[in-house]
Coordinates of C-alpha atoms and ligand atoms in Angstrom, one line a residue:
M1164 CA -0.2 0.1 0.1
A1165 CA 1.2 3.5 -1.1
D1166 CA 1.7 5.8 2.0
K1167 CA -0.3 8.9 1.4
I1168 CA 1.0 12.4 2.3
K1169 CA -1.8 14.5 4.3
V1170 CA -1.7 17.4 5.8
L1171 CA -1.7 17.7 9.5
P1172 CA -4.9 19.0 11.4
G1173 CA -4.3 22.2 13.1
K1174 CA -4.7 20.4 16.4
L1175 CA -2.2 17.7 15.9
A1176 CA 0.6 20.3 14.5
N1177 CA -0.1 22.5 17.9
M1178 CA 0.7 19.5 19.8
I1179 CA 3.8 18.8 17.6
A1180 CA 5.1 21.9 18.5
A1181 CA 4.2 21.9 21.7
G1182 CA 6.2 19.1 21.8
E1183 CA 9.2 21.4 20.9
V1184 CA 8.1 24.7 23.0
I1185 CA 6.6 23.5 26.1
E1186 CA 8.8 20.7 27.6
R1187 CA 7.6 20.7 31.3
P1188 CA 5.6 23.3 33.3
A1189 CA 8.6 25.6 33.8
S1190 CA 8.4 26.3 30.0
V1191 CA 5.1 27.3 30.2
V1192 CA 6.2 29.7 33.1
K1193 CA 8.5 31.2 30.9
E1194 CA 6.5 32.0 27.9
L1195 CA 3.7 33.3 29.7
L1196 CA 6.3 35.7 31.8
E1197 CA 7.9 36.6 28.8
N1198 CA 4.5 37.5 26.9
A1199 CA 3.8 39.7 30.2
I1200 CA 7.6 41.4 29.8
D1201 CA 6.7 41.9 26.4
A1202 CA 3.2 43.4 27.1
D1203 CA 5.0 46.3 29.5
G1204 CA 4.0 44.9 32.6
Q1205 CA 5.1 46.7 35.5
R1206 CA 3.8 43.8 38.0
V1207 CA 3.8 40.6 37.4
S1208 CA 2.9 37.8 39.1
V1209 CA 3.3 33.8 39.3
E1210 CA 1.3 31.5 41.1
V1211 CA 2.1 27.4 40.9
R1212 CA 0.4 24.4 42.5
S1213 CA 2.0 20.9 42.5
G1214 CA 5.1 22.4 40.5
G1215 CA 3.0 23.2 37.9
K1216 CA 1.3 20.1 37.0
Q1217 CA -2.0 21.4 38.5
L1218 CA -1.8 24.9 38.3
I1219 CA 0.2 28.1 36.6
R1220 CA -1.2 31.9 36.7
V1221 CA 0.7 34.3 35.5
M1222 CA -1.1 37.5 36.0
D1223 CA 0.4 41.0 34.6
N1224 CA -0.6 44.9 34.6
G1225 CA 0.3 45.3 31.2
R1226 CA -1.3 46.7 28.1
G1227 CA -3.6 43.9 27.8
M1228 CA -5.7 42.7 24.7
S1229 CA -8.4 43.4 22.6
R1230 CA -11.3 41.0 22.8
E1231 CA -10.4 40.0 19.0
D1232 CA -6.8 39.8 20.0
A1233 CA -7.5 37.6 23.0
V1234 CA -9.1 35.1 20.9
L1235 CA -6.6 35.4 18.1
A1236 CA -3.7 35.0 20.3
F1237 CA -4.5 31.5 20.8
E1238 CA -4.2 30.7 16.5
R1239 CA -0.9 29.3 15.3
H1240 CA 1.3 31.9 14.4
A1241 CA -0.6 34.7 15.6
T1242 CA 1.7 37.5 16.9
S1243 CA 1.4 41.3 17.3
K1244 CA 5.3 41.3 17.6
I1245 CA 6.6 41.1 14.0
D1246 CA 4.9 42.0 10.3
S1247 CA 6.7 41.6 8.0
E1248 CA 10.2 38.9 6.9
D1249 CA 12.6 41.9 7.7
D1250 CA 11.6 42.0 11.5
L1251 CA 12.8 38.8 11.7
Y1252 CA 16.2 39.8 11.7
R1253 CA 15.6 42.7 14.1
I1254 CA 13.9 41.0 16.8
G1255 CA 13.4 43.1 20.2
T1256 CA 10.8 41.3 21.9
F1257 CA 11.0 37.8 23.5
G1258 CA 8.0 36.6 21.6
F1259 CA 7.8 36.3 17.4
R1260 CA 6.8 32.8 16.8
G1261 CA 3.4 33.0 17.4
E1262 CA 3.4 29.5 18.8
A1263 CA 3.3 29.6 22.9
L1264 CA -0.3 30.3 23.2
A1265 CA -1.2 27.6 20.6
S1266 CA 0.7 25.2 22.0
I1267 CA 0.1 25.5 25.5
A1268 CA -3.7 25.3 25.0
S1269 CA -2.9 22.2 22.8
V1270 CA -1.7 20.5 25.5
A1271 CA -3.7 21.9 28.5
R1272 CA -7.0 24.0 30.1
V1273 CA -6.4 27.4 29.6
D1274 CA -8.2 30.4 31.2
L1275 CA -7.3 33.6 30.0
T1276 CA -8.7 37.4 31.0
S1277 CA -7.6 40.1 29.5
R1278 CA -8.3 44.0 29.1
A1279 CA -6.9 46.2 27.2
E1280 CA -6.7 50.3 28.5
E1281 CA -9.6 51.4 25.8
E1282 CA -11.7 48.1 26.2
T1283 CA -14.9 48.9 28.1
A1284 CA -15.2 45.3 29.4
G1285 CA -12.6 43.0 29.7
T1286 CA -12.4 39.1 28.0
R1287 CA -12.3 36.0 29.2
V1288 CA -11.5 33.1 26.9
R1289 CA -11.4 29.6 28.3
I1290 CA -9.7 26.8 25.7
D1291 CA -9.9 22.8 26.9
G1292 CA -7.3 21.0 24.9
G1293 CA -7.8 22.6 21.5
A1294 CA -11.7 22.4 21.6
P1295 CA -13.2 25.8 20.1
P1296 CA -12.8 28.7 22.6
R1297 CA -15.8 30.0 24.7
V1298 CA -15.4 33.8 25.1
T1299 CA -17.3 35.7 27.7
D1300 CA -17.2 39.2 29.6
A1301 CA -14.7 39.4 32.5
G1302 CA -14.4 42.2 34.7
R1303 CA -10.9 42.9 35.5
A1304 CA -8.3 46.0 35.6
R1305 CA -5.7 46.5 32.7
G1306 CA -3.5 43.9 32.2
T1307 CA -3.8 40.0 31.3
T1308 CA -4.3 36.6 33.6
V1309 CA -3.4 33.2 32.1
A1310 CA -3.9 30.1 34.1
V1311 CA -2.8 27.0 32.9
S1312 CA -4.2 23.5 34.4
Q1313 CA -3.6 20.0 34.2
L1314 CA -1.0 20.7 31.8
F1315 CA -0.3 17.5 29.3
Y1316 CA -4.1 15.8 30.3
N1317 CA -3.9 14.7 26.8
V1318 CA -0.7 13.9 26.1
P1319 CA 0.1 11.0 28.8
V1320 CA 4.0 10.1 27.8
R1321 CA 4.6 13.5 28.5
R1322 CA 3.2 13.8 31.7
K1323 CA 4.6 10.7 32.8
F1324 CA 8.0 12.3 32.2
L1325 CA 7.4 15.0 34.6
R1326 CA 9.7 14.8 37.6
T1327 CA 8.4 15.3 40.9
T1328 CA 6.7 18.5 42.2
A1329 CA 9.7 19.4 44.0
T1330 CA 12.0 19.3 40.7
E1331 CA 9.3 20.9 38.6
T1332 CA 9.0 23.9 41.4
R1333 CA 12.8 24.0 41.4
H1334 CA 12.8 24.4 37.5
I1335 CA 10.2 27.5 37.8
V1336 CA 11.6 29.4 40.6
S1337 CA 15.0 29.1 38.3
V1338 CA 13.2 30.1 35.4
V1339 CA 11.5 33.2 37.2
S1340 CA 14.4 34.1 38.8
T1341 CA 16.4 34.3 36.2
T1342 CA 14.1 36.2 34.1
A1343 CA 13.6 39.0 37.1
M1344 CA 17.8 39.3 37.0
A1345 CA 17.2 40.9 33.5
Y1346 CA 14.0 43.2 34.6
P1347 CA 14.8 44.8 37.9
D1348 CA 12.6 47.7 37.2
I1349 CA 9.7 45.4 37.3
A1350 CA 8.3 44.0 40.3
F1351 CA 8.2 40.2 40.3
T1352 CA 6.6 37.5 43.1
L1353 CA 5.9 33.9 43.1
T1354 CA 3.9 31.9 44.9
V1355 CA 4.1 28.0 45.1
D1356 CA 1.6 26.0 46.6
G1357 CA 0.3 29.0 48.5
R1358 CA 3.5 30.3 50.0
D1359 CA 5.2 33.7 48.6
T1360 CA 8.5 32.1 47.6
L1361 CA 10.1 35.3 45.9
S1362 CA 9.1 38.5 46.1
L1363 CA 11.0 41.0 44.1
P1364 CA 10.4 44.5 44.3
A1365 CA 10.7 46.7 41.4
V1366 CA 14.3 48.1 41.9
S1367 CA 16.6 50.8 40.2
N1368 CA 19.9 48.6 39.1
A1369 CA 20.5 44.7 38.2
Y1370 CA 22.9 44.6 41.2
T1371 CA 20.3 45.2 43.9
R1372 CA 18.0 42.9 42.3
A1373 CA 20.9 40.1 41.7
Q1374 CA 21.4 40.6 45.2
A1375 CA 17.7 39.8 46.1
V1376 CA 17.7 36.8 43.9
M1377 CA 21.4 35.4 44.4
G1378 CA 21.4 36.5 47.9
N1379 CA 23.9 39.2 49.8
T1380 CA 26.7 36.5 50.5
L1381 CA 27.3 35.6 47.0
M1382 CA 26.9 39.0 45.8
N1383 CA 29.3 40.3 47.9
Q1384 CA 31.9 38.0 46.9
M1385 CA 31.2 39.6 43.0
I1386 CA 33.3 41.9 40.9
P1387 CA 31.5 43.9 38.4
V1388 CA 32.2 43.6 34.7
T1389 CA 31.9 46.8 32.0
F1390 CA 33.4 47.0 28.6
E1391 CA 32.0 48.6 25.7
D1392 CA 32.9 49.1 22.1
E1393 CA 31.3 49.4 18.7
L1394 CA 30.3 45.8 18.7
V1395 CA 29.0 45.1 21.9
K1396 CA 28.1 46.4 25.2
I1397 CA 28.8 44.1 28.2
H1398 CA 28.2 44.7 31.9
G1399 CA 27.2 42.3 34.9
F1400 CA 29.3 40.4 37.7
I1401 CA 31.9 37.7 38.0
S1402 CA 32.9 35.8 41.0
R1403 CA 36.0 36.2 42.4
P1404 CA 38.4 33.3 41.8
D1405 CA 38.3 31.9 45.5
A1406 CA 34.3 31.9 45.3
A1407 CA 34.3 29.5 42.3
R1408 CA 32.2 26.9 42.4
V1409 CA 32.0 23.0 41.8
S1410 CA 29.3 23.1 39.2
R1411 CA 29.3 25.1 35.8
T1412 CA 25.8 25.7 36.5
H1413 CA 25.9 29.3 37.9
Q1414 CA 26.6 31.1 34.9
Y1415 CA 23.7 33.5 33.7
L1416 CA 23.9 35.1 30.1
F1417 CA 21.5 37.4 28.9
I1418 CA 21.8 38.6 25.3
N1419 CA 20.0 41.8 24.7
L1420 CA 18.1 41.0 27.9
R1421 CA 16.9 37.8 26.9
P1422 CA 18.5 34.8 29.1
V1423 CA 20.1 32.1 26.6
S1424 CA 22.5 29.6 27.0
S1425 CA 25.8 29.2 25.2
R1426 CA 28.5 27.1 25.8
A1427 CA 31.1 28.9 23.7
L1428 CA 30.2 32.3 25.8
N1429 CA 30.5 30.9 29.0
H1430 CA 33.6 29.3 28.1
A1431 CA 34.6 32.8 27.0
V1432 CA 34.2 34.0 30.9
Y1433 CA 36.0 30.6 31.9
E1434 CA 39.2 31.4 29.7
G1435 CA 39.0 34.9 31.0
Y1436 CA 40.3 33.5 34.6
G1437 CA 43.6 32.3 32.9
S1438 CA 44.8 30.1 35.2
I1439 CA 43.6 32.1 38.3
L1440 CA 40.6 29.3 38.8
P1441 CA 40.9 26.6 41.0
R1442 CA 41.1 23.3 39.0
D1443 CA 37.7 21.7 38.3
R1444 CA 36.5 25.4 39.9
Y1445 CA 33.9 27.4 37.9
P1446 CA 32.7 31.0 37.8
V1447 CA 29.7 32.3 39.2
S1448 CA 28.6 34.8 36.5
I1449 CA 25.8 37.0 35.6
I1450 CA 26.6 38.4 32.2
F1451 CA 24.5 41.3 30.2
L1452 CA 25.7 41.3 26.5
N1453 CA 23.8 43.9 24.3
I1454 CA 24.4 44.1 20.8
D1455 CA 22.9 45.4 17.8
L1456 CA 19.6 43.7 16.8
D1457 CA 21.1 42.5 13.5
Q1458 CA 24.0 41.2 14.7
V1459 CA 22.5 38.2 16.3
D1460 CA 19.8 35.8 15.2
V1461 CA 17.6 34.6 18.0
N1462 CA 15.3 32.3 15.8
V1463 CA 17.6 29.2 16.1
H1464 CA 15.8 27.7 18.9
P1465 CA 11.9 26.6 19.4
A1466 CA 11.9 27.8 22.9
K1467 CA 14.4 30.7 22.0
R1468 CA 17.4 29.2 24.8
E1469 CA 19.9 29.8 22.0
V1470 CA 21.1 32.4 19.7
R1471 CA 23.3 33.0 16.6
F1472 CA 25.7 35.6 16.4
S1473 CA 26.8 37.0 13.1
D1474 CA 30.4 37.2 14.1
E1475 CA 30.3 34.8 17.1
S1476 CA 34.2 34.6 17.4
R1477 CA 34.5 38.9 17.4
V1478 CA 31.7 38.4 20.4
Y1479 CA 33.9 35.7 22.5
E1480 CA 36.8 38.1 22.1
R1481 CA 35.0 41.0 23.7
L1482 CA 33.6 39.2 26.4
L1483 CA 36.9 37.0 27.1
R1484 CA 38.9 40.6 27.5
A1485 CA 35.9 42.2 29.4
I1486 CA 36.5 39.1 32.0
R1487 CA 40.3 39.5 31.9
L1488 CA 39.7 43.6 32.5
A1489 CA 37.3 43.3 35.6
L1490 CA 39.6 40.9 37.1
Q1491 CA 42.8 42.9 36.7
N1492 CA 40.9 46.0 37.8
S1493 CA 39.8 44.6 41.1
D1494 CA 41.1 43.8 44.2
V1495 CA 41.2 40.1 43.8
V1496 CA 44.6 40.0 45.3
P1497 CA 44.4 41.2 48.4
V1498 CA 46.2 44.4 49.6
F1499 CA 49.1 43.3 51.9
E1500 CA 51.0 45.5 54.3
T1501 CA 54.3 44.5 53.7
D1502 CA 55.6 47.9 55.0
T1503 CA 57.2 47.2 58.4
P1504 CA 55.4 49.9 60.7
D1505 CA 58.3 51.8 62.7
V1506 CA 58.6 50.0 66.0
S1507 CA 59.0 53.2 67.8
E1508 CA 55.7 54.4 66.0
M1509 CA 54.0 51.3 67.9
T1510 CA 52.1 51.0 71.3
P1511 CA 54.0 48.6 73.6
A1512 CA 50.7 46.5 73.4
A1513 CA 51.7 46.1 69.8
A1514 CA 54.8 44.3 70.0
P1515 CA 54.9 41.4 67.9
G1516 CA 53.1 38.3 68.9
S1517 CA 50.4 41.2 70.0
A1518 CA 47.2 41.1 67.6
T1519 CA 46.7 44.7 68.1
A1520 CA 46.7 46.3 64.8
P1521 CA 49.1 49.0 64.2
D1522 CA 47.6 52.2 63.2
P1523 CA 46.8 51.5 59.3
G1524 CA 48.2 55.0 58.6
S1525 CA 51.6 54.2 59.4
A1526 CA 52.0 51.3 56.9
V1527 CA 52.5 53.0 53.3
N1528 CA 50.8 51.1 50.9
R1529 CA 52.5 51.2 47.5
R1530 CA 50.9 49.9 44.3
T1531 CA 52.9 47.5 41.7
Q1532 CA 51.6 46.2 38.8
I1533 CA 51.3 41.9 39.1
D1534 CA 50.7 40.4 35.9
L1535 CA 48.0 38.1 36.3
F1536 CA 47.8 36.9 32.8
G1537 CA 51.1 36.2 31.1
A1538 CA 49.7 36.3 28.0
T1539 CA 48.1 39.5 27.9
N1540 CA 51.2 41.0 29.2
R1541 CA 52.8 39.3 26.3
D1542 CA 50.3 40.6 23.9
G1543 CA 51.4 44.4 25.4
N1544 CA 47.6 45.1 26.0
H1545 CA 47.7 44.7 29.8
S1546 CA 46.4 47.3 31.9
G1547 CA 45.7 46.1 35.1
E1548 CA 46.7 47.8 38.6
W1549 CA 47.5 45.4 41.5
T1550 CA 47.5 46.3 45.0
Y1551 CA 50.3 44.4 46.3
T1552 CA 53.8 45.5 47.0
P1553 CA 56.7 43.0 46.9
A1554 CA 59.1 44.5 49.7
A1555 CA 62.0 43.0 48.1
A1556 CA 61.2 44.7 44.7
E1557 CA 61.0 48.0 46.0
Q1558 CA 64.1 47.7 48.6
G1559 CA 66.2 50.0 46.3
E1560 CA 63.5 52.3 45.8
R1561 CA 63.0 52.9 49.1
D1562 CA 66.6 53.4 50.0
E1563 CA 66.5 56.6 47.6
E1564 CA 63.8 57.7 49.5
G1565 CA 65.8 57.3 52.7
Q1566 CA 63.3 55.0 54.6
G1567 CA 65.9 52.0 53.8
A1568 CA 67.3 52.7 57.7
V1569 CA 64.0 51.9 59.1
R1570 CA 64.3 48.3 57.5
E1571 CA 67.6 47.4 58.2
S1572 CA 67.1 48.3 61.5
N1573 CA 64.3 46.0 61.4
D1574 CA 66.0 43.3 59.4
G1575 CA 64.8 39.9 60.7
E1576 CA 62.4 41.1 62.8
T1577 CA 59.7 42.0 60.7
V1578 CA 56.0 42.6 62.7
S1579 CA 53.6 41.5 60.1
L1580 CA 54.2 37.9 59.5
W1581 CA 54.5 35.3 62.1
Q1582 CA 54.9 31.2 62.0
L1583 CA 52.7 29.0 63.3
H1584 CA 53.6 25.2 64.1
N1585 CA 56.5 25.4 61.5
A1586 CA 53.9 24.8 58.8
Y1587 CA 51.7 28.0 58.4
I1588 CA 52.3 31.6 58.1
L1589 CA 50.2 34.2 60.0
A1590 CA 49.8 37.6 57.9
Q1591 CA 48.1 40.8 59.1
V1592 CA 46.3 42.2 56.3
K1593 CA 44.3 45.6 55.6
D1594 CA 40.9 43.6 56.5
G1595 CA 41.8 40.9 58.6
F1596 CA 44.4 38.3 58.4
M1597 CA 45.4 35.3 56.5
L1598 CA 46.7 31.6 57.2
I1599 CA 49.3 30.9 54.2
D1600 CA 50.4 27.2 53.9
Q1601 CA 53.9 27.3 53.4
H1602 CA 54.5 24.2 51.6
A1603 CA 51.7 25.0 49.1
A1604 CA 53.0 28.7 48.7
H1605 CA 56.5 27.5 47.8
E1606 CA 54.9 25.1 45.5
R1607 CA 53.1 27.9 43.5
V1608 CA 56.6 29.9 43.3
L1609 CA 58.4 27.1 42.3
F1610 CA 55.9 25.9 39.9
E1611 CA 55.9 29.0 37.9
R1612 CA 59.9 29.6 38.0
A1613 CA 60.2 26.3 36.7
L1614 CA 58.1 27.2 33.9
N1615 CA 59.5 30.1 33.3
T1616 CA 63.1 29.0 33.4
M1617 CA 62.4 25.9 31.0
A1618 CA 60.7 28.6 28.6
H1619 CA 63.5 31.3 28.2
E1620 CA 66.5 30.8 30.0
S1621 CA 68.6 28.1 31.8
A1622 CA 68.3 28.4 35.6
P1623 CA 71.6 28.5 37.7
S1624 CA 72.5 25.4 38.9
Q1625 CA 74.8 24.3 42.3
Q1626 CA 77.6 21.7 41.8
L1627 CA 77.0 19.1 44.0
L1628 CA 80.1 18.3 46.3
F1629 CA 79.3 14.5 45.7
P1630 CA 77.5 13.5 42.8
V1631 CA 75.0 10.9 43.3
T1632 CA 74.6 8.1 41.4
L1633 CA 71.2 6.6 40.8
D1634 CA 70.3 3.2 39.8
L1635 CA 67.2 3.4 37.7
M1636 CA 64.7 0.9 36.0
V1637 CA 64.7 0.7 32.2
P1638 CA 61.3 2.7 32.0
Q1639 CA 62.7 5.5 34.4
I1640 CA 65.8 5.8 32.3
A1641 CA 63.3 6.3 29.6
L1642 CA 61.7 8.9 31.3
V1643 CA 65.2 10.9 32.0
Q1644 CA 65.9 10.7 28.3
E1645 CA 62.5 12.1 27.0
H1646 CA 62.7 14.7 29.8
F1647 CA 66.7 15.4 29.1
D1648 CA 66.3 18.9 27.9
H1649 CA 63.7 20.2 30.4
F1650 CA 65.8 18.9 33.2
G1651 CA 68.6 20.4 32.0
K1652 CA 67.2 23.7 31.8
L1653 CA 65.9 23.7 35.2
G1654 CA 69.1 23.7 36.7
F1655 CA 70.0 19.5 36.5
S1656 CA 73.0 18.1 35.3
L1657 CA 72.7 14.7 34.7
K1658 CA 75.1 12.3 32.8
L1659 CA 73.9 8.6 31.5
F1660 CA 76.0 5.6 32.1
G1661 CA 75.0 2.2 30.6
E1662 CA 71.6 1.1 30.5
Q1663 CA 70.4 2.0 34.4
T1664 CA 72.5 4.9 35.6
V1665 CA 72.1 8.2 36.1
V1666 CA 74.8 10.5 37.9
V1667 CA 73.6 13.8 39.3
D1668 CA 76.2 16.3 39.4
A1669 CA 74.3 19.5 39.9
V1670 CA 70.7 20.5 41.1
P1671 CA 68.8 24.1 40.3
C1672 CA 69.6 26.4 43.0
M1673 CA 66.0 27.1 43.4
A1674 CA 65.6 23.7 45.1
S1675 CA 65.7 24.1 48.9
N1676 CA 68.7 22.8 50.5
Q1677 CA 67.2 19.6 52.0
G1678 CA 67.5 16.0 50.5
V1679 CA 68.4 17.7 47.0
D1680 CA 70.1 14.5 46.1
T1681 CA 67.1 12.5 46.4
L1682 CA 65.0 15.2 44.7
F1683 CA 65.7 13.8 41.2
H1684 CA 65.0 10.5 42.2
R1685 CA 61.3 11.6 43.6
M1686 CA 60.9 13.3 40.7
I1687 CA 61.1 10.7 38.4
E1688 CA 59.0 8.4 40.5
N1689 CA 56.1 11.0 40.3
L1690 CA 56.7 11.5 36.6
Q1691 CA 55.7 7.8 36.4
E1692 CA 52.9 7.4 38.7
Q1693 CA 51.4 10.5 37.0
P1694 CA 48.7 9.8 34.3
E1695 CA 49.4 12.0 31.5
K1696 CA 46.2 14.1 31.8
A1697 CA 46.3 17.2 29.5
L1698 CA 49.5 18.5 30.9
K1699 CA 52.3 19.7 28.5
A1700 CA 55.9 18.1 29.3
E1701 CA 56.9 21.1 30.9
E1702 CA 54.1 21.3 33.3
R1703 CA 54.6 17.7 34.6
I1704 CA 58.0 18.4 35.2
A1705 CA 57.3 21.6 36.8
L1706 CA 54.7 19.9 38.8
T1707 CA 56.8 17.3 40.1
F1708 CA 59.7 19.7 40.9
S1709 CA 57.6 22.3 42.7
S1710 CA 56.1 19.4 44.9
H1711 CA 59.1 18.1 46.0
A1712 CA 62.1 20.5 46.2
G1713 CA 60.5 23.3 48.1
I1714 CA 60.2 24.1 51.9
R1715 CA 58.0 21.7 53.6
K1716 CA 55.9 21.3 56.6
G1717 CA 58.2 21.4 59.7
D1718 CA 60.7 23.5 58.4
A1719 CA 61.3 26.7 60.6
L1720 CA 61.8 29.8 58.6
S1721 CA 63.3 33.3 60.0
Q1722 CA 61.4 36.5 59.3
Q1723 CA 63.4 37.5 56.1
E1724 CA 62.4 33.6 54.5
M1725 CA 59.3 34.3 55.4
N1726 CA 59.0 37.6 54.0
G1727 CA 60.5 36.5 50.8
L1728 CA 58.3 33.8 50.5
V1729 CA 55.1 35.5 50.8
N1730 CA 56.7 38.5 48.2
D1731 CA 57.5 35.6 45.6
L1732 CA 53.9 34.1 46.3
F1733 CA 51.9 37.4 45.7
A1734 CA 54.4 38.2 42.7
T1735 CA 52.9 34.6 41.3
E1736 CA 49.7 34.4 38.5
M1737 CA 47.3 32.7 41.0
P1738 CA 48.9 33.0 44.6
Y1739 CA 45.4 31.3 46.0
V1740 CA 45.8 27.9 44.1
T1741 CA 48.4 25.3 43.8
P1742 CA 49.1 24.1 40.4
G1743 CA 47.3 20.7 41.7
G1744 CA 44.3 22.6 42.7
R1745 CA 44.8 23.0 46.7
P1746 CA 44.1 26.3 48.6
I1747 CA 47.4 28.1 49.3
V1748 CA 45.5 31.0 51.4
V1749 CA 42.7 31.4 53.6
R1750 CA 41.3 34.5 54.9
M1751 CA 39.9 35.7 57.9
P1752 CA 38.1 39.2 57.3
L1753 CA 37.9 41.6 60.1
E1754 CA 34.3 41.7 60.3
E1755 CA 34.0 37.9 60.8
I1756 CA 36.7 38.0 64.0
D1757 CA 34.7 41.1 65.6
R1758 CA 31.3 39.1 64.6
R1759 CA 32.7 35.9 66.4
F1760 CA 33.8 38.4 69.1
K1761 CA 30.6 39.6 69.2
K1762 CA 31.6 43.3 68.6
P1763 CA 28.1 45.4 68.2
Q1764 CA 28.6 46.1 64.6
Ligands
LIG2164 P1 4.2 35.7 20.4 O1 4.6 36.1 22.1 O2 5.8 34.8 20.1 O3 3.9 36.8 20.1 P2 2.4 34.0 21.8 O4 1.3 32.7 21.1 O5 3.1 34.0 23.3 O6 3.1 34.1 20.7 O7 1.3 35.2 22.0 C1 0.4 35.6 20.9 C2 0.0 37.2 20.9 O8 -0.9 37.2 22.0 C3 1.4 37.8 21.3 O9 2.0 38.2 20.3 C4 0.7 39.0 21.9 O10 0.4 40.2 21.1 C5 -0.6 38.5 22.8 N1 -0.6 38.0 24.1 C6 -0.4 37.2 24.9 N2 0.1 37.1 26.1 C7 -0.2 38.4 26.3 C8 0.0 39.5 27.4 N3 0.2 38.6 28.8 N4 -0.5 40.6 27.7 C9 -0.9 41.3 26.1 N5 -0.8 40.3 25.1 C10 -0.5 39.4 25.1
LIG2165 MG1 5.3 34.5 23.6

C-alpha cells in the first residue's frame, strides 16, 4: 500500500509544536512571563501548584488585549510582535513565533482574562485542549492573566516524564529568578502552593536585583564587569576566583536581556580567568551582553534558548577581554601590608606576637603591577593595576627615599608575619588576617619559576660536592631521556651511564637545600606515577619539581625567609591555589573576627 501524504490538522500540528516549546511546567512559566514582559507589565505575579502540574497562573498589569486579539492569540502563528520578514532579523521582543499560547492550549486547559486600557469590558477566553474557545465578559483591571491547568492531561507520555513536584518547582523558581534578573524595574512575585517564595520589588539596578535573587553573601564575592566598544556593550558580575563553584551551572547570560545558554560564551568567561581559577572550579557569572539586533539571530531554537551571532568569534573575544579587565581592575589580590611599621611608632601592646593592629596610617601602601595573565602581558595590552607591593622589589626605591634605614634596623624582625607550628604563616592584612600554607605557597612559586626557566633561559645550578649515582629501572631511564632537555634547563646536570645509571652532579639553585640528592629520584618516581592528563611535558616536570623541591611542613623559617616567600607568592599568577588545585591561602576578614567576638556592628 502506497503511503499517502496528508497535511496534519491544526490541532495535531500544535501538539507537535508544543512538544518542542513546552517541555515541562517551567517552559509554560517562561513563555507566559515573556508575554507579560513584552506587554510592558510592571508587576508580574506567578502562582503555581504541584510544581505547575496542577496550576500555573501568570498575571500582569501590562497593555492587555482587545477581545478580538484575545481569541486570535491562540491561533498558531498569531503574533503582534512581527509583521514582515525584515522584522525577523531585528527582534527586540521575547516573542515572535506566535506559537506559545497555541501550543500551551493544545496540551492543557487554559483560562485567559485580559483587558486593554481602551476596552470597556474585559474578556475571558477558555480553551480545553484545543476545543473551540468559549468567550465571555470578564470584569478586570488593565492587564492579562493566563491560568494553565492540568498540563499534558491529553499527552500521557509527557505527563509520565514529569519529575517530582519539588524538581518541577525548582525549575520554575529558576526560570522566574533568571528572568527577573534582567528586569530589575519590574516587580515579580512567585507563590508556590500558597507560599510566597519570591518577592522582588521593582528596583533601580541589576546589582540590587541580583542581590535579592542570589543573596548578599554571593553578591559580596562578585566583582563588576563593564566593557563597551562598537560591537557590544557588556556589563554584569563575576565571582572572585576564590568564590568559584564546583559546578558550571551558575553562569547566567543575557543577550539583549534574553536569557540564553551558550557554551561558547560561557567558555569565554571561564577562559577570561586564565590560570587563576582552582582546577575543576567554575565561576559564577551574571553577564548582560547588548548587541545590535541585526547582529544576532534569535530564531534558532524553538524555545529561544539559544542565539546565533553573525560573528561569534568577535563576541567571544570581547567577552574574554571584558572578564580579564574586570579581574585585573579589581582587588582580587588582597592588599598586603608589607611595609614594616616603624617599631617606635607602635604602642608597647602592639609588639610582635600581640594581635593589636598597628595604626593603618603608619603602613605605606604602594601599588605595583602584578601580571595575572602572562599572555595578556605578552600581547602588550595589559592595563591592570594590582595592589600588592613586593617589599624586596622595592627595596632599592625605598633606599633612595631614605626609608631604607627603617627597614634595615628592623631586618630579621618584621612584625607582620608569624610562623605557626612550622607549617603556616600568619599575616596581618588590611581587612583581617591570612593563613598561608608554607609548603603550598612555595609549590606555587617554584612551579611558575620552573615553567619560566624552561621556557626562557636556563636556571642556575649548584654543583653537588658529591655527585649522586642513581640506579633506575628501564622505564625510568626512558623518562629521563625523554625529558633530558627540560631537566637541563631546570638546572639539573645529568649524565647517563650504561643502561640503568644516572649521575646527578648539579641541581637547581632554586631548590631548597634539604635532600637535594633525592629530589631527582623523587621526581622520576612521581613522573612515572602521574597520569598524562592534559598537561604539557614542561608542566608535568614543573609540577613534580615544585611539589618536592620546596619548603616543607615542619621547616622553621626566619622572618626574612617568610618575607621572601610571601613576596614571591604574591608575585605569582595565582597566589591562591597550588598548581594541583589545593588552596594556599585562607583569609579571615576583620568583620568575621568582630562577629565571633560579638562586637556590636
Ligand atoms: P508571541 O509571543 O511569539 O507573539 P504567543 O503565542 O506567546 O506568541 O502570544 C501571541 C500573542 O498574544 C502575542 O503576540 C501578543 O499579542 C498576545 N499576548 C500574549 N500574552 C499577552 C499578554 N500577557 N499581554 C498582552 N498580550 C499578550
Ligand atoms: Mg510569547
